[in-house]
């Protein structure tokens, strides 16, 4: 039925293909994480076995007396060494990164998925004859595209592939959900949307969301990593056998930078996102002033944009407040992104307000 | 990697840094110092202590989070400011809950006591924070970079190298040269530099990125500016609504407004005198059979505008494109049909002849309207009914409009006789008919056919009261109904004295934010210590606040300095003295004259 194949249905086809490829990328990245875990465990086993051999040969009395603290010190120094190594790898330029075959497959698939996704987005835009971010379905289409774009662009600078499964998973969920639940046929724009500010405001908001998504993923990892570090530290005066057996959280964490480093990079993403969000807020006000005759009116969407802005301002403050740095501030970044997602989904669909542009009825 | 933590043991903390609240993460005050000071100090002590608490980072943070939380209910519960009908509906739907919520000011969240308390405290805190910091920063801007710490190697970012001098070179001169080069390079790199030389050691201390703190202060001050602009500007702001029917004119006086909300300082008597005439209102509808059929768009109100004493001009108002008029902005808020109705009494005398705005009830412009005839009839007459631009019967037998433009325009009206309730001066909406003191003369309820008219038609009123005509407004010779009914627009006229200022402060805030977040503030020190035939060079950096790039920056500087110093030392130190390098091609190929910055670990 090529006769009836409209540009929009081509777009839908491309989008579904992209979703399928992202799903595969998600699997590849997940395999990568578990392989990292296994590798880290192997390395540790090797060390432990070696040490056991040594201590068997050593005088038993001294081993008994000093073994535990020595093992503890060992554990800590091993943690430090791991951290240093992970951080170096994290900062390394793409060509010098560890050759993680599954992560590579994941990234290649993500790039491929991105190309289909981009194709789907552009064809939708051409079919509609305007920017493809004018209703819920299109926000989701472009927003997720930007998430992937920001992720791939960040890869050039940092080895963030450990976030790959989070990013691709998130995109599969959002994009798949949008394609299923939010899809609407192309219809002409409502008058209030005919504005350059649609192009600017919504795009920048999506971009900020994409950046916040990365910050969110990093903050989650930061919390997991901090827990592991705490547990490892608590083991500092346990014996080597306990250490080997102890569970300190998912094993792939051992190949990741330390919680400090994760926090620092999460913060960097968050402040860039915050700048864009600030801009979103201002651009939205200018638009509201043109469209509705007031720049601010505490409309539901305005409220949530403001709430999110304040939450991230809180996060930035928390990072500078004694006693709040570290895990507490990470929670704020997580809450901030939860609010972003809430704003995009629940607020758009169920809250009443002037921003009735979801295109859903 | 998080370089900003100055928990590095022994990190020098010279006093001319950034003044921040005592519980700032980078602050040097001992943890908890703020809390230890238990005020046994009487009133002043308590006040001082309270002020310290209020202007602390922790309080600012808690207030910020409270502000975020407090803003949320306003998006869940309808607000009087944004959605007054929603509030009314809420009272109908939840008669028990609504008064409770109202008592908690949940229908007016953003003007409520508790919401105001939070942001006012926050801004007091902000002011209390910004003022001392500004004073401090002002001093810091003119202060010399701090003295070079005695033991640079204790800083987190530290590099050193040893330069071996050629024979006969004076190590003191070499050290001086190295420091001069460093000072010069740092200065060119945007650092403020200061030499600190002591016995046996020469050093330069450099600091850059004062703009970071400036940006931070600009940002926070601009937030205060936004708030003040909103608060003060609101007093000079007014908004009003007016309705103009095609061909009609609106004059900018209180009389012509259907509603008017002035700020506290607005003088209603001195509105700029101008008039607006609606020449034409145009709109396009998505044709039926396409996606989004009937959707209206491209609304344009074509106006003739005239400021008193000036010549008339053409202007248009569109959605997203308000018209600027003598400092006011004119917005298009709504539109609809205004059927022209003529009513004659039984003597054939015209008792009513007007175009009456009917309010659209749905997207196909099924519109509801009311006609009031106070005089000229035996009793007052009220008519209420619908206008359908494209009339189509529903399965129930009732009518609805099937399309928003004038394809098959029909008006249906029911007639009431009695007391309109307008004589005692009670303000009544022109869009509602209070029928309590009236008798219904037509309509389903009493089994008398309603009046039904197409443009150009006339019908008899019931009980021999006279006639009613639905005038056809089409120009002579026109075909079809396209222009048979006039349209009206409702305009909203605003004067917003605050908007420009708010925008200005917002832009300032963004600029400040960019500087505060992305310009690194850092100190660098270079120290040269001559020691026999070598000069030991030490470099150290200290981040002041978040600065992920300081290590790289230090490395880069060390390299650049080394590159610049090496040839200089060779030249200046070998040429002026006696030729001390007779055998150029000796030991292991290394040039004797070469000052070799060799990294030391
Ligand atoms: C109206 C509420 C406030 C908002 C929205 C806000 C927002 C921000 C933002 C976005 C930053 C990061 C940008 C920068 O470093 O300049 C920041 C930093 C900062 N704010 Fe606020 N702030 C507010 C109130 C306050 C108050 C009341 C204080 C004083 C206790 C304060 C003290 C600071 C300090 C010291 C920094 C620097 C943090 C650092 O060193 O990284 N702020 N604020």
PDB file of C-alpha atoms in Angstrom, chain B residues 12-263:
ATOM      1  CA  UNK B  12      46.009  28.283  53.520  1.00  0.00           C
ATOM      2  CA  UNK B  13      42.892  30.325  53.910  1.00  0.00           C
ATOM      3  CA  UNK B  14      43.967  33.888  53.538  1.00  0.00           C
ATOM      4  CA  UNK B  15      41.431  36.284  54.841  1.00  0.00           C
ATOM      5  CA  UNK B  16      40.761  38.220  51.659  1.00  0.00           C
ATOM      6  CA  UNK B  17      38.713  35.422  50.174  1.00  0.00           C
ATOM      7  CA  UNK B  18      35.042  35.340  49.585  1.00  0.00           C
ATOM      8  CA  UNK B  19      32.801  36.079  52.471  1.00  0.00           C
ATOM      9  CA  UNK B  20      30.131  33.484  52.654  1.00  0.00           C
ATOM     10  CA  UNK B  21      27.669  32.405  55.268  1.00  0.00           C
ATOM     11  CA  UNK B  22      29.410  30.579  58.083  1.00  0.00           C
ATOM     12  CA  UNK B  23      27.979  27.232  57.121  1.00  0.00           C
ATOM     13  CA  UNK B  24      29.075  27.441  53.511  1.00  0.00           C
ATOM     14  CA  UNK B  25      30.778  24.186  52.540  1.00  0.00           C
ATOM     15  CA  UNK B  26      33.974  26.043  51.706  1.00  0.00           C
ATOM     16  CA  UNK B  27      33.937  28.175  54.759  1.00  0.00           C
ATOM     17  CA  UNK B  28      36.881  27.935  57.134  1.00  0.00           C
ATOM     18  CA  UNK B  29      34.979  28.464  60.282  1.00  0.00           C
ATOM     19  CA  UNK B  30      34.964  25.308  62.332  1.00  0.00           C
ATOM     20  CA  UNK B  31      32.020  23.102  61.654  1.00  0.00           C
ATOM     21  CA  UNK B  32      29.219  23.979  63.941  1.00  0.00           C
ATOM     22  CA  UNK B  33      30.795  27.167  65.143  1.00  0.00           C
ATOM     23  CA  UNK B  34      27.559  28.906  64.370  1.00  0.00           C
ATOM     24  CA  UNK B  35      25.658  26.655  66.694  1.00  0.00           C
ATOM     25  CA  UNK B  36      28.113  26.615  69.532  1.00  0.00           C
ATOM     26  CA  UNK B  37      27.687  30.280  70.236  1.00  0.00           C
ATOM     27  CA  UNK B  38      24.849  29.838  72.631  1.00  0.00           C
ATOM     28  CA  UNK B  39      23.460  33.218  73.255  1.00  0.00           C
ATOM     29  CA  UNK B  40      23.499  34.004  76.908  1.00  0.00           C
ATOM     30  CA  UNK B  41      23.730  37.534  75.701  1.00  0.00           C
ATOM     31  CA  UNK B  42      20.409  39.141  76.226  1.00  0.00           C
ATOM     32  CA  UNK B  43      18.236  40.654  73.569  1.00  0.00           C
ATOM     33  CA  UNK B  44      20.966  41.935  71.294  1.00  0.00           C
ATOM     34  CA  UNK B  45      22.695  38.598  71.452  1.00  0.00           C
ATOM     35  CA  UNK B  46      19.509  36.802  70.582  1.00  0.00           C
ATOM     36  CA  UNK B  47      18.819  39.139  67.717  1.00  0.00           C
ATOM     37  CA  UNK B  48      22.300  38.725  66.385  1.00  0.00           C
ATOM     38  CA  UNK B  49      22.035  34.991  66.728  1.00  0.00           C
ATOM     39  CA  UNK B  50      18.650  34.975  64.966  1.00  0.00           C
ATOM     40  CA  UNK B  51      20.011  37.078  62.161  1.00  0.00           C
ATOM     41  CA  UNK B  52      22.965  34.719  61.785  1.00  0.00           C
ATOM     42  CA  UNK B  53      20.573  31.792  61.547  1.00  0.00           C
ATOM     43  CA  UNK B  54      18.345  33.559  59.052  1.00  0.00           C
ATOM     44  CA  UNK B  55      21.208  34.458  56.769  1.00  0.00           C
ATOM     45  CA  UNK B  56      22.871  31.076  56.896  1.00  0.00           C
ATOM     46  CA  UNK B  57      23.120  28.790  53.899  1.00  0.00           C
ATOM     47  CA  UNK B  58      21.078  26.147  55.644  1.00  0.00           C
ATOM     48  CA  UNK B  59      18.170  28.510  56.226  1.00  0.00           C
ATOM     49  CA  UNK B  60      18.321  29.727  52.644  1.00  0.00           C
ATOM     50  CA  UNK B  61      18.248  26.132  51.489  1.00  0.00           C
ATOM     51  CA  UNK B  62      15.369  25.147  53.727  1.00  0.00           C
ATOM     52  CA  UNK B  63      13.401  28.216  52.663  1.00  0.00           C
ATOM     53  CA  UNK B  64      14.031  27.427  49.017  1.00  0.00           C
ATOM     54  CA  UNK B  65      12.759  23.899  49.478  1.00  0.00           C
ATOM     55  CA  UNK B  66       9.763  25.166  51.424  1.00  0.00           C
ATOM     56  CA  UNK B  67       9.017  27.602  48.628  1.00  0.00           C
ATOM     57  CA  UNK B  68       9.038  24.766  46.114  1.00  0.00           C
ATOM     58  CA  UNK B  69       6.712  22.675  48.252  1.00  0.00           C
ATOM     59  CA  UNK B  70       4.408  25.567  49.073  1.00  0.00           C
ATOM     60  CA  UNK B  71       3.957  26.410  45.405  1.00  0.00           C
ATOM     61  CA  UNK B  72       2.608  22.972  44.546  1.00  0.00           C
ATOM     62  CA  UNK B  73      -0.943  23.130  46.013  1.00  0.00           C
ATOM     63  CA  UNK B  74      -1.684  26.073  43.748  1.00  0.00           C
ATOM     64  CA  UNK B  75      -1.405  23.761  40.784  1.00  0.00           C
ATOM     65  CA  UNK B  76      -3.794  21.215  42.284  1.00  0.00           C
ATOM     66  CA  UNK B  77      -6.496  23.397  43.776  1.00  0.00           C
ATOM     67  CA  UNK B  78      -8.039  25.978  41.409  1.00  0.00           C
ATOM     68  CA  UNK B  79      -6.862  29.506  42.097  1.00  0.00           C
ATOM     69  CA  UNK B  80      -9.066  32.585  42.246  1.00  0.00           C
ATOM     70  CA  UNK B  81      -6.494  34.565  40.337  1.00  0.00           C
ATOM     71  CA  UNK B  82      -6.133  32.188  37.416  1.00  0.00           C
ATOM     72  CA  UNK B  83      -9.377  30.234  37.401  1.00  0.00           C
ATOM     73  CA  UNK B  84     -12.230  31.852  39.362  1.00  0.00           C
ATOM     74  CA  UNK B  85     -14.832  29.623  37.726  1.00  0.00           C
ATOM     75  CA  UNK B  86     -12.837  26.623  38.837  1.00  0.00           C
ATOM     76  CA  UNK B  87     -13.148  27.814  42.422  1.00  0.00           C
ATOM     77  CA  UNK B  88     -16.911  28.235  42.098  1.00  0.00           C
ATOM     78  CA  UNK B  89     -17.151  24.772  40.605  1.00  0.00           C
ATOM     79  CA  UNK B  90     -15.012  23.412  43.417  1.00  0.00           C
ATOM     80  CA  UNK B  91     -17.476  24.813  45.943  1.00  0.00           C
ATOM     81  CA  UNK B  92     -20.286  23.065  44.091  1.00  0.00           C
ATOM     82  CA  UNK B  93     -18.443  19.766  43.862  1.00  0.00           C
ATOM     83  CA  UNK B  94     -16.996  19.719  47.374  1.00  0.00           C
ATOM     84  CA  UNK B  95     -19.296  21.787  49.551  1.00  0.00           C
ATOM     85  CA  UNK B  96     -17.764  20.477  52.764  1.00  0.00           C
ATOM     86  CA  UNK B  97     -14.137  20.608  51.844  1.00  0.00           C
ATOM     87  CA  UNK B  98     -14.120  23.922  50.016  1.00  0.00           C
ATOM     88  CA  UNK B  99     -14.614  26.212  53.045  1.00  0.00           C
ATOM     89  CA  UNK B 100     -11.849  24.390  54.879  1.00  0.00           C
ATOM     90  CA  UNK B 101      -9.480  24.862  51.975  1.00  0.00           C
ATOM     91  CA  UNK B 102     -10.552  28.464  51.722  1.00  0.00           C
ATOM     92  CA  UNK B 103      -9.766  28.927  55.391  1.00  0.00           C
ATOM     93  CA  UNK B 104      -6.271  27.677  54.646  1.00  0.00           C
ATOM     94  CA  UNK B 105      -6.092  30.161  51.772  1.00  0.00           C
ATOM     95  CA  UNK B 106      -5.654  27.323  49.358  1.00  0.00           C
ATOM     96  CA  UNK B 107      -7.641  29.117  46.669  1.00  0.00           C
ATOM     97  CA  UNK B 108      -5.235  32.036  46.922  1.00  0.00           C
ATOM     98  CA  UNK B 109      -1.976  30.204  47.480  1.00  0.00           C
ATOM     99  CA  UNK B 110       0.311  32.817  45.982  1.00  0.00           C
ATOM    100  CA  UNK B 111      -1.039  35.655  48.025  1.00  0.00           C
ATOM    101  CA  UNK B 112      -1.573  33.578  51.152  1.00  0.00           C
ATOM    102  CA  UNK B 113       0.033  34.431  54.444  1.00  0.00           C
ATOM    103  CA  UNK B 114       2.105  31.294  54.544  1.00  0.00           C
ATOM    104  CA  UNK B 115       3.370  31.533  50.997  1.00  0.00           C
ATOM    105  CA  UNK B 116       4.207  35.199  51.458  1.00  0.00           C
ATOM    106  CA  UNK B 117       5.932  34.446  54.737  1.00  0.00           C
ATOM    107  CA  UNK B 118       8.233  31.982  53.050  1.00  0.00           C
ATOM    108  CA  UNK B 119       9.299  34.187  50.216  1.00  0.00           C
ATOM    109  CA  UNK B 120       9.582  37.288  52.356  1.00  0.00           C
ATOM    110  CA  UNK B 121      11.822  35.450  54.813  1.00  0.00           C
ATOM    111  CA  UNK B 122      13.792  34.113  51.891  1.00  0.00           C
ATOM    112  CA  UNK B 123      14.315  37.556  50.527  1.00  0.00           C
ATOM    113  CA  UNK B 124      15.230  39.003  53.886  1.00  0.00           C
ATOM    114  CA  UNK B 125      17.738  36.227  54.184  1.00  0.00           C
ATOM    115  CA  UNK B 126      18.921  37.025  50.702  1.00  0.00           C
ATOM    116  CA  UNK B 127      19.394  40.692  51.461  1.00  0.00           C
ATOM    117  CA  UNK B 128      21.131  39.872  54.720  1.00  0.00           C
ATOM    118  CA  UNK B 129      23.401  37.631  52.739  1.00  0.00           C
ATOM    119  CA  UNK B 130      24.094  39.877  49.817  1.00  0.00           C
ATOM    120  CA  UNK B 131      24.890  43.108  51.628  1.00  0.00           C
ATOM    121  CA  UNK B 132      27.854  41.946  53.719  1.00  0.00           C
ATOM    122  CA  UNK B 133      29.121  39.904  50.811  1.00  0.00           C
ATOM    123  CA  UNK B 134      28.981  42.884  48.520  1.00  0.00           C
ATOM    124  CA  UNK B 135      30.859  45.005  50.995  1.00  0.00           C
ATOM    125  CA  UNK B 136      33.413  42.293  51.423  1.00  0.00           C
ATOM    126  CA  UNK B 137      33.744  41.695  47.715  1.00  0.00           C
ATOM    127  CA  UNK B 138      34.195  45.399  47.122  1.00  0.00           C
ATOM    128  CA  UNK B 139      37.189  45.300  49.415  1.00  0.00           C
ATOM    129  CA  UNK B 140      38.488  42.084  47.926  1.00  0.00           C
ATOM    130  CA  UNK B 141      38.344  43.639  44.484  1.00  0.00           C
ATOM    131  CA  UNK B 142      40.913  46.173  45.564  1.00  0.00           C
ATOM    132  CA  UNK B 143      43.012  43.950  47.769  1.00  0.00           C
ATOM    133  CA  UNK B 144      46.302  42.384  46.818  1.00  0.00           C
ATOM    134  CA  UNK B 145      46.364  38.687  46.109  1.00  0.00           C
ATOM    135  CA  UNK B 146      47.238  36.874  49.314  1.00  0.00           C
ATOM    136  CA  UNK B 147      50.714  36.142  50.564  1.00  0.00           C
ATOM    137  CA  UNK B 148      52.296  33.031  49.142  1.00  0.00           C
ATOM    138  CA  UNK B 149      51.900  30.153  51.589  1.00  0.00           C
ATOM    139  CA  UNK B 150      55.117  28.928  53.116  1.00  0.00           C
ATOM    140  CA  UNK B 151      54.569  25.334  52.131  1.00  0.00           C
ATOM    141  CA  UNK B 152      53.044  25.134  48.704  1.00  0.00           C
ATOM    142  CA  UNK B 153      53.561  21.389  48.540  1.00  0.00           C
ATOM    143  CA  UNK B 154      50.722  20.894  50.953  1.00  0.00           C
ATOM    144  CA  UNK B 155      48.170  22.148  48.475  1.00  0.00           C
ATOM    145  CA  UNK B 156      46.183  19.603  46.519  1.00  0.00           C
ATOM    146  CA  UNK B 157      47.370  20.960  43.209  1.00  0.00           C
ATOM    147  CA  UNK B 158      51.103  21.232  43.346  1.00  0.00           C
ATOM    148  CA  UNK B 159      53.881  20.822  40.763  1.00  0.00           C
ATOM    149  CA  UNK B 160      57.544  21.485  40.962  1.00  0.00           C
ATOM    150  CA  UNK B 161      60.609  21.335  38.812  1.00  0.00           C
ATOM    151  CA  UNK B 162      64.295  21.990  39.147  1.00  0.00           C
ATOM    152  CA  UNK B 163      66.193  24.049  36.667  1.00  0.00           C
ATOM    153  CA  UNK B 164      69.860  23.323  36.337  1.00  0.00           C
ATOM    154  CA  UNK B 165      71.755  26.430  35.491  1.00  0.00           C
ATOM    155  CA  UNK B 166      74.766  26.586  33.240  1.00  0.00           C
ATOM    156  CA  UNK B 167      78.071  27.111  34.985  1.00  0.00           C
ATOM    157  CA  UNK B 168      78.682  30.659  36.060  1.00  0.00           C
ATOM    158  CA  UNK B 169      75.071  31.651  36.004  1.00  0.00           C
ATOM    159  CA  UNK B 170      73.792  33.523  38.952  1.00  0.00           C
ATOM    160  CA  UNK B 171      70.995  31.550  40.549  1.00  0.00           C
ATOM    161  CA  UNK B 172      69.477  34.673  42.106  1.00  0.00           C
ATOM    162  CA  UNK B 173      69.114  36.347  38.746  1.00  0.00           C
ATOM    163  CA  UNK B 174      67.733  33.159  37.269  1.00  0.00           C
ATOM    164  CA  UNK B 175      65.144  32.891  39.989  1.00  0.00           C
ATOM    165  CA  UNK B 176      64.186  36.521  39.515  1.00  0.00           C
ATOM    166  CA  UNK B 177      63.813  36.009  35.775  1.00  0.00           C
ATOM    167  CA  UNK B 178      61.655  32.961  36.289  1.00  0.00           C
ATOM    168  CA  UNK B 179      59.348  34.825  38.628  1.00  0.00           C
ATOM    169  CA  UNK B 180      59.175  37.854  36.381  1.00  0.00           C
ATOM    170  CA  UNK B 181      58.199  35.674  33.453  1.00  0.00           C
ATOM    171  CA  UNK B 182      55.616  33.931  35.588  1.00  0.00           C
ATOM    172  CA  UNK B 183      54.169  37.216  36.802  1.00  0.00           C
ATOM    173  CA  UNK B 184      54.021  38.494  33.275  1.00  0.00           C
ATOM    174  CA  UNK B 185      52.331  35.374  31.950  1.00  0.00           C
ATOM    175  CA  UNK B 186      49.845  35.331  34.777  1.00  0.00           C
ATOM    176  CA  UNK B 187      48.991  38.953  34.243  1.00  0.00           C
ATOM    177  CA  UNK B 188      48.370  38.327  30.608  1.00  0.00           C
ATOM    178  CA  UNK B 189      46.269  35.332  31.566  1.00  0.00           C
ATOM    179  CA  UNK B 190      43.855  37.602  33.397  1.00  0.00           C
ATOM    180  CA  UNK B 191      45.305  37.156  36.855  1.00  0.00           C
ATOM    181  CA  UNK B 192      45.909  39.898  39.313  1.00  0.00           C
ATOM    182  CA  UNK B 193      49.458  39.415  40.538  1.00  0.00           C
ATOM    183  CA  UNK B 194      51.530  40.414  43.480  1.00  0.00           C
ATOM    184  CA  UNK B 195      55.187  39.736  44.187  1.00  0.00           C
ATOM    185  CA  UNK B 196      56.129  38.361  47.566  1.00  0.00           C
ATOM    186  CA  UNK B 197      59.851  37.982  47.955  1.00  0.00           C
ATOM    187  CA  UNK B 198      61.558  36.931  51.127  1.00  0.00           C
ATOM    188  CA  UNK B 199      65.005  35.790  52.061  1.00  0.00           C
ATOM    189  CA  UNK B 200      66.155  33.251  49.599  1.00  0.00           C
ATOM    190  CA  UNK B 201      62.778  32.802  47.967  1.00  0.00           C
ATOM    191  CA  UNK B 202      61.039  34.769  45.288  1.00  0.00           C
ATOM    192  CA  UNK B 203      57.406  34.258  44.583  1.00  0.00           C
ATOM    193  CA  UNK B 204      54.426  35.593  42.795  1.00  0.00           C
ATOM    194  CA  UNK B 205      50.897  35.246  44.048  1.00  0.00           C
ATOM    195  CA  UNK B 206      48.077  35.496  41.547  1.00  0.00           C
ATOM    196  CA  UNK B 207      44.344  35.381  41.654  1.00  0.00           C
ATOM    197  CA  UNK B 208      41.702  35.459  38.971  1.00  0.00           C
ATOM    198  CA  UNK B 209      37.976  35.058  38.594  1.00  0.00           C
ATOM    199  CA  UNK B 210      36.707  37.865  40.796  1.00  0.00           C
ATOM    200  CA  UNK B 211      33.906  38.002  38.267  1.00  0.00           C
ATOM    201  CA  UNK B 212      32.614  34.749  39.710  1.00  0.00           C
ATOM    202  CA  UNK B 213      31.715  36.396  42.957  1.00  0.00           C
ATOM    203  CA  UNK B 214      30.550  39.507  41.140  1.00  0.00           C
ATOM    204  CA  UNK B 215      28.278  37.289  39.077  1.00  0.00           C
ATOM    205  CA  UNK B 216      26.935  35.589  42.151  1.00  0.00           C
ATOM    206  CA  UNK B 217      26.129  38.929  43.739  1.00  0.00           C
ATOM    207  CA  UNK B 218      24.605  40.284  40.548  1.00  0.00           C
ATOM    208  CA  UNK B 219      22.461  37.177  40.309  1.00  0.00           C
ATOM    209  CA  UNK B 220      21.146  37.353  43.841  1.00  0.00           C
ATOM    210  CA  UNK B 221      20.669  41.110  43.685  1.00  0.00           C
ATOM    211  CA  UNK B 222      18.820  40.765  40.395  1.00  0.00           C
ATOM    212  CA  UNK B 223      16.418  38.343  42.096  1.00  0.00           C
ATOM    213  CA  UNK B 224      15.650  41.065  44.600  1.00  0.00           C
ATOM    214  CA  UNK B 225      15.231  43.393  41.645  1.00  0.00           C
ATOM    215  CA  UNK B 226      12.697  41.063  40.052  1.00  0.00           C
ATOM    216  CA  UNK B 227      10.682  40.890  43.236  1.00  0.00           C
ATOM    217  CA  UNK B 228      10.745  44.635  43.781  1.00  0.00           C
ATOM    218  CA  UNK B 229       9.828  45.304  40.159  1.00  0.00           C
ATOM    219  CA  UNK B 230       6.882  42.936  40.404  1.00  0.00           C
ATOM    220  CA  UNK B 231       5.759  44.433  43.684  1.00  0.00           C
ATOM    221  CA  UNK B 232       6.139  48.108  42.874  1.00  0.00           C
ATOM    222  CA  UNK B 233       5.287  47.796  39.185  1.00  0.00           C
ATOM    223  CA  UNK B 234       2.060  46.015  40.052  1.00  0.00           C
ATOM    224  CA  UNK B 235       0.801  49.220  41.619  1.00  0.00           C
ATOM    225  CA  UNK B 236       1.072  51.054  38.319  1.00  0.00           C
ATOM    226  CA  UNK B 237      -0.405  48.298  36.235  1.00  0.00           C
ATOM    227  CA  UNK B 238      -3.923  48.015  34.959  1.00  0.00           C
ATOM    228  CA  UNK B 239      -5.857  45.564  32.879  1.00  0.00           C
ATOM    229  CA  UNK B 240      -9.279  46.030  31.410  1.00  0.00           C
ATOM    230  CA  UNK B 241     -11.597  44.319  28.984  1.00  0.00           C
ATOM    231  CA  UNK B 242     -13.682  45.795  26.257  1.00  0.00           C
ATOM    232  CA  UNK B 243     -15.925  44.506  23.516  1.00  0.00           C
ATOM    233  CA  UNK B 244     -16.084  45.957  20.026  1.00  0.00           C
ATOM    234  CA  UNK B 245     -18.547  44.906  17.371  1.00  0.00           C
ATOM    235  CA  UNK B 246     -17.568  45.304  13.735  1.00  0.00           C
ATOM    236  CA  UNK B 247     -18.060  48.905  12.832  1.00  0.00           C
ATOM    237  CA  UNK B 248     -18.117  49.921  16.473  1.00  0.00           C
ATOM    238  CA  UNK B 249     -15.628  52.025  18.390  1.00  0.00           C
ATOM    239  CA  UNK B 250     -14.061  51.643  21.795  1.00  0.00           C
ATOM    240  CA  UNK B 251     -12.902  54.743  23.595  1.00  0.00           C
ATOM    241  CA  UNK B 252     -10.258  54.374  26.252  1.00  0.00           C
ATOM    242  CA  UNK B 253     -12.241  55.676  29.194  1.00  0.00           C
ATOM    243  CA  UNK B 254     -13.593  53.796  32.140  1.00  0.00           C
ATOM    244  CA  UNK B 255     -17.055  53.993  30.586  1.00  0.00           C
ATOM    245  CA  UNK B 256     -16.243  51.696  27.695  1.00  0.00           C
ATOM    246  CA  UNK B 257     -14.580  48.986  29.721  1.00  0.00           C
ATOM    247  CA  UNK B 258     -16.677  45.981  30.671  1.00  0.00           C
ATOM    248  CA  UNK B 259     -14.250  45.354  33.488  1.00  0.00           C
ATOM    249  CA  UNK B 260     -11.234  47.208  34.778  1.00  0.00           C
ATOM    250  CA  UNK B 261      -8.628  46.196  37.366  1.00  0.00           C
ATOM    251  CA  UNK B 262      -6.297  49.028  38.268  1.00  0.00           C
ATOM    252  CA  UNK B 263      -3.217  48.775  40.457  1.00  0.00           C
TER     253      UNK B 263
END
